[in-house]
Short mmCIF file of C-alpha atoms in Angstrom, two decimals:
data_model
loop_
_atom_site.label_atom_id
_atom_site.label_comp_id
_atom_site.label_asym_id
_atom_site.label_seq_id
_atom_site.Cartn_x
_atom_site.Cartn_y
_atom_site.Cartn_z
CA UNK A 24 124.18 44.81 159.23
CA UNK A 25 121.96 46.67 162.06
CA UNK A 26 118.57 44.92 163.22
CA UNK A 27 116.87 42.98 161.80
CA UNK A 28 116.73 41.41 158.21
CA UNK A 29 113.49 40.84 156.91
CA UNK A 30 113.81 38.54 154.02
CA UNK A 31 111.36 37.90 151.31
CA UNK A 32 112.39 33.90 151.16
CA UNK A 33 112.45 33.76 154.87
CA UNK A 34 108.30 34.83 154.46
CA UNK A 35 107.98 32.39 151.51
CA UNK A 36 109.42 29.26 153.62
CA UNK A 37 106.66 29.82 156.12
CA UNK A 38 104.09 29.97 153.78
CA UNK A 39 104.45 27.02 152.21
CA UNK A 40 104.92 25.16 155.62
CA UNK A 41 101.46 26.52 156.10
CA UNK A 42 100.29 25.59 152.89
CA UNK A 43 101.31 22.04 153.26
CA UNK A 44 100.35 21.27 156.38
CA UNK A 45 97.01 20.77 158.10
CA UNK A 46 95.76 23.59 160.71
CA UNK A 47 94.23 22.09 164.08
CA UNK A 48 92.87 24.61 166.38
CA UNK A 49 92.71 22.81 169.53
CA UNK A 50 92.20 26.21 171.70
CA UNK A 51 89.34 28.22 170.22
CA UNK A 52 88.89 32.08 170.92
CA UNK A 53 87.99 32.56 174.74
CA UNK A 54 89.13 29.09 175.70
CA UNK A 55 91.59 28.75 179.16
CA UNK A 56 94.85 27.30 178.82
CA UNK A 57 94.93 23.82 179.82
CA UNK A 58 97.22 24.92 182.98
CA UNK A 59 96.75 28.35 184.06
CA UNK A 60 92.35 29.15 183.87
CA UNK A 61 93.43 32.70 184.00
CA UNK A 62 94.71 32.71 180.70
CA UNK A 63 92.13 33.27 177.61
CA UNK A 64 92.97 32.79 174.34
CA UNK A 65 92.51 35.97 172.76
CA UNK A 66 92.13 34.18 168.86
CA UNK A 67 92.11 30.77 167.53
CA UNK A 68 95.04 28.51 168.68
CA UNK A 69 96.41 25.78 167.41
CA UNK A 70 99.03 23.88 165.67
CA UNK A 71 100.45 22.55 162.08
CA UNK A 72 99.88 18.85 162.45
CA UNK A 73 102.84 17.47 160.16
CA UNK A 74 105.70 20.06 161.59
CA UNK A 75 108.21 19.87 164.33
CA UNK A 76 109.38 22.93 165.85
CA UNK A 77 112.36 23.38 168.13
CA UNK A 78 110.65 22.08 171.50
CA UNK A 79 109.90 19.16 168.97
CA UNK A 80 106.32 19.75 168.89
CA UNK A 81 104.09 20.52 165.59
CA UNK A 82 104.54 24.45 164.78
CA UNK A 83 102.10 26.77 167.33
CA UNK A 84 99.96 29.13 165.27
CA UNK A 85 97.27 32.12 166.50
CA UNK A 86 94.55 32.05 163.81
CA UNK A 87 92.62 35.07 163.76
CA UNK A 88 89.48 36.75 162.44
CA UNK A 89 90.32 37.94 158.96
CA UNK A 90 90.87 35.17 155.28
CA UNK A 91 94.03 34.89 155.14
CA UNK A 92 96.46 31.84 154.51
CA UNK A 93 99.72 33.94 154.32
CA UNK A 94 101.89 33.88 156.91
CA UNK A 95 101.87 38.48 158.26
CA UNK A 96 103.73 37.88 161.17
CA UNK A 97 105.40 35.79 164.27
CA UNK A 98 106.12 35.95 167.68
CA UNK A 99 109.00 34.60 169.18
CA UNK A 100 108.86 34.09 172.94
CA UNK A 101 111.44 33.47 175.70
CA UNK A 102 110.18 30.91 179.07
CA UNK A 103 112.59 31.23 181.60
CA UNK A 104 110.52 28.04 183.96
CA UNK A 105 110.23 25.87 180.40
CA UNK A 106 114.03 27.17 179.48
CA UNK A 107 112.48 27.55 176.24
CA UNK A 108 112.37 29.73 173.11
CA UNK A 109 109.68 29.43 170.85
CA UNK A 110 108.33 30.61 167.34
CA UNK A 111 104.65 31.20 166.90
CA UNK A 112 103.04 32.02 163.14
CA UNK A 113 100.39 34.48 163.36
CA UNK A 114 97.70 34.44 160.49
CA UNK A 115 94.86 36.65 159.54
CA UNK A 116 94.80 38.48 162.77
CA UNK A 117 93.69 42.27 162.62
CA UNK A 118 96.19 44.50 164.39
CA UNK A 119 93.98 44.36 167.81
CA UNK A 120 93.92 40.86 167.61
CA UNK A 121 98.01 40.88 167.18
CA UNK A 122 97.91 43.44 170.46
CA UNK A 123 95.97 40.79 172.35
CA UNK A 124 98.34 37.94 171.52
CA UNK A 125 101.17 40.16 173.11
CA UNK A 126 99.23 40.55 175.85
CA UNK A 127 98.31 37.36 176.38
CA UNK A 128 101.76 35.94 175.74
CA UNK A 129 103.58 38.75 178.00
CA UNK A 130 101.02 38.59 181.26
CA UNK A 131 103.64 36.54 183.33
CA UNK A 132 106.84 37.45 184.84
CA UNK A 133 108.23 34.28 183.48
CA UNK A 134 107.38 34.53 179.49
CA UNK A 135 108.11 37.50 177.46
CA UNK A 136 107.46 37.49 173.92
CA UNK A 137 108.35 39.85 170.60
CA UNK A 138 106.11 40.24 167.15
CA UNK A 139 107.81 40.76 163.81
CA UNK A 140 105.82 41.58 161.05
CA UNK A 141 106.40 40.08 157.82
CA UNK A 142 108.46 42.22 155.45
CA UNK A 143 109.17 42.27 151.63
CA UNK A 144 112.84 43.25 151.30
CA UNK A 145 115.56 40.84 149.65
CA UNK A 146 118.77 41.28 151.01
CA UNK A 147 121.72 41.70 149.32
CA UNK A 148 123.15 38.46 149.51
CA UNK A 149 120.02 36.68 147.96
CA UNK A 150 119.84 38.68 145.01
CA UNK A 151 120.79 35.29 143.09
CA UNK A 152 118.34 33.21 144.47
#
């Protein structure tokens, strides 16, 4: 196996965490982060109220500009002053909008962060499910 496996189900799952949860945008588009006033949010911020992710808070999500309520991508960012990893879902953002969340989330020396897009392929190993 070489890269990455973009599963189908993997898409699904996310989906219907979205689906069942409630959205809360508690950062609008242009707001400053709470800490640093230099940061803008380039899109909608905000969270699934009912979820836990791994830094046990609800799931983070970047709402953008176009309807949408499936899941087209996340972001998966690396903190080396929280000593954290995170997951971010990313949902109806245009593809300039998705180039402004990597810029906003890779503007510091100290948090680097990745975007996978969604994919459609069912591996191998699932074919039963």
């Amino acid at each position: 196996m070489s890269g990455l496996e973009n599963n189908a189900f993997f898409w699904q799952k996310l989906d219907t965490l979205f689906l069942s949860s409630k959205l809360v945008i508690d950062r609008p588009r242009n707001a400053a982060h709470y800490k640093y006033s230099n940061l803008i949010y380039p899109v909608d911020y905000g969270y699934l109220s009912d979820t836990m992710g791994s830094d046990q808070a609800p799931i983070d999500v970047f709402r953008g500009s176009l309807k949408s309520n499936q899941i087209q991508a996340i972001v998966v960012s690396a903190d080396i002053l929280k000593k954290d990893c995170e997951v971010k879902l990313l949902i109806g953002c245009s593809e300039e909008e998705e180039r402004d969340i990597l810029l906003f989330l890779n503007q510091t020396e100290f948090q680097k962060a990745i975007l996978v897009h969604r994919g459609n392929e069912v591996p191998e190993w699932a074919q039963n499910d």
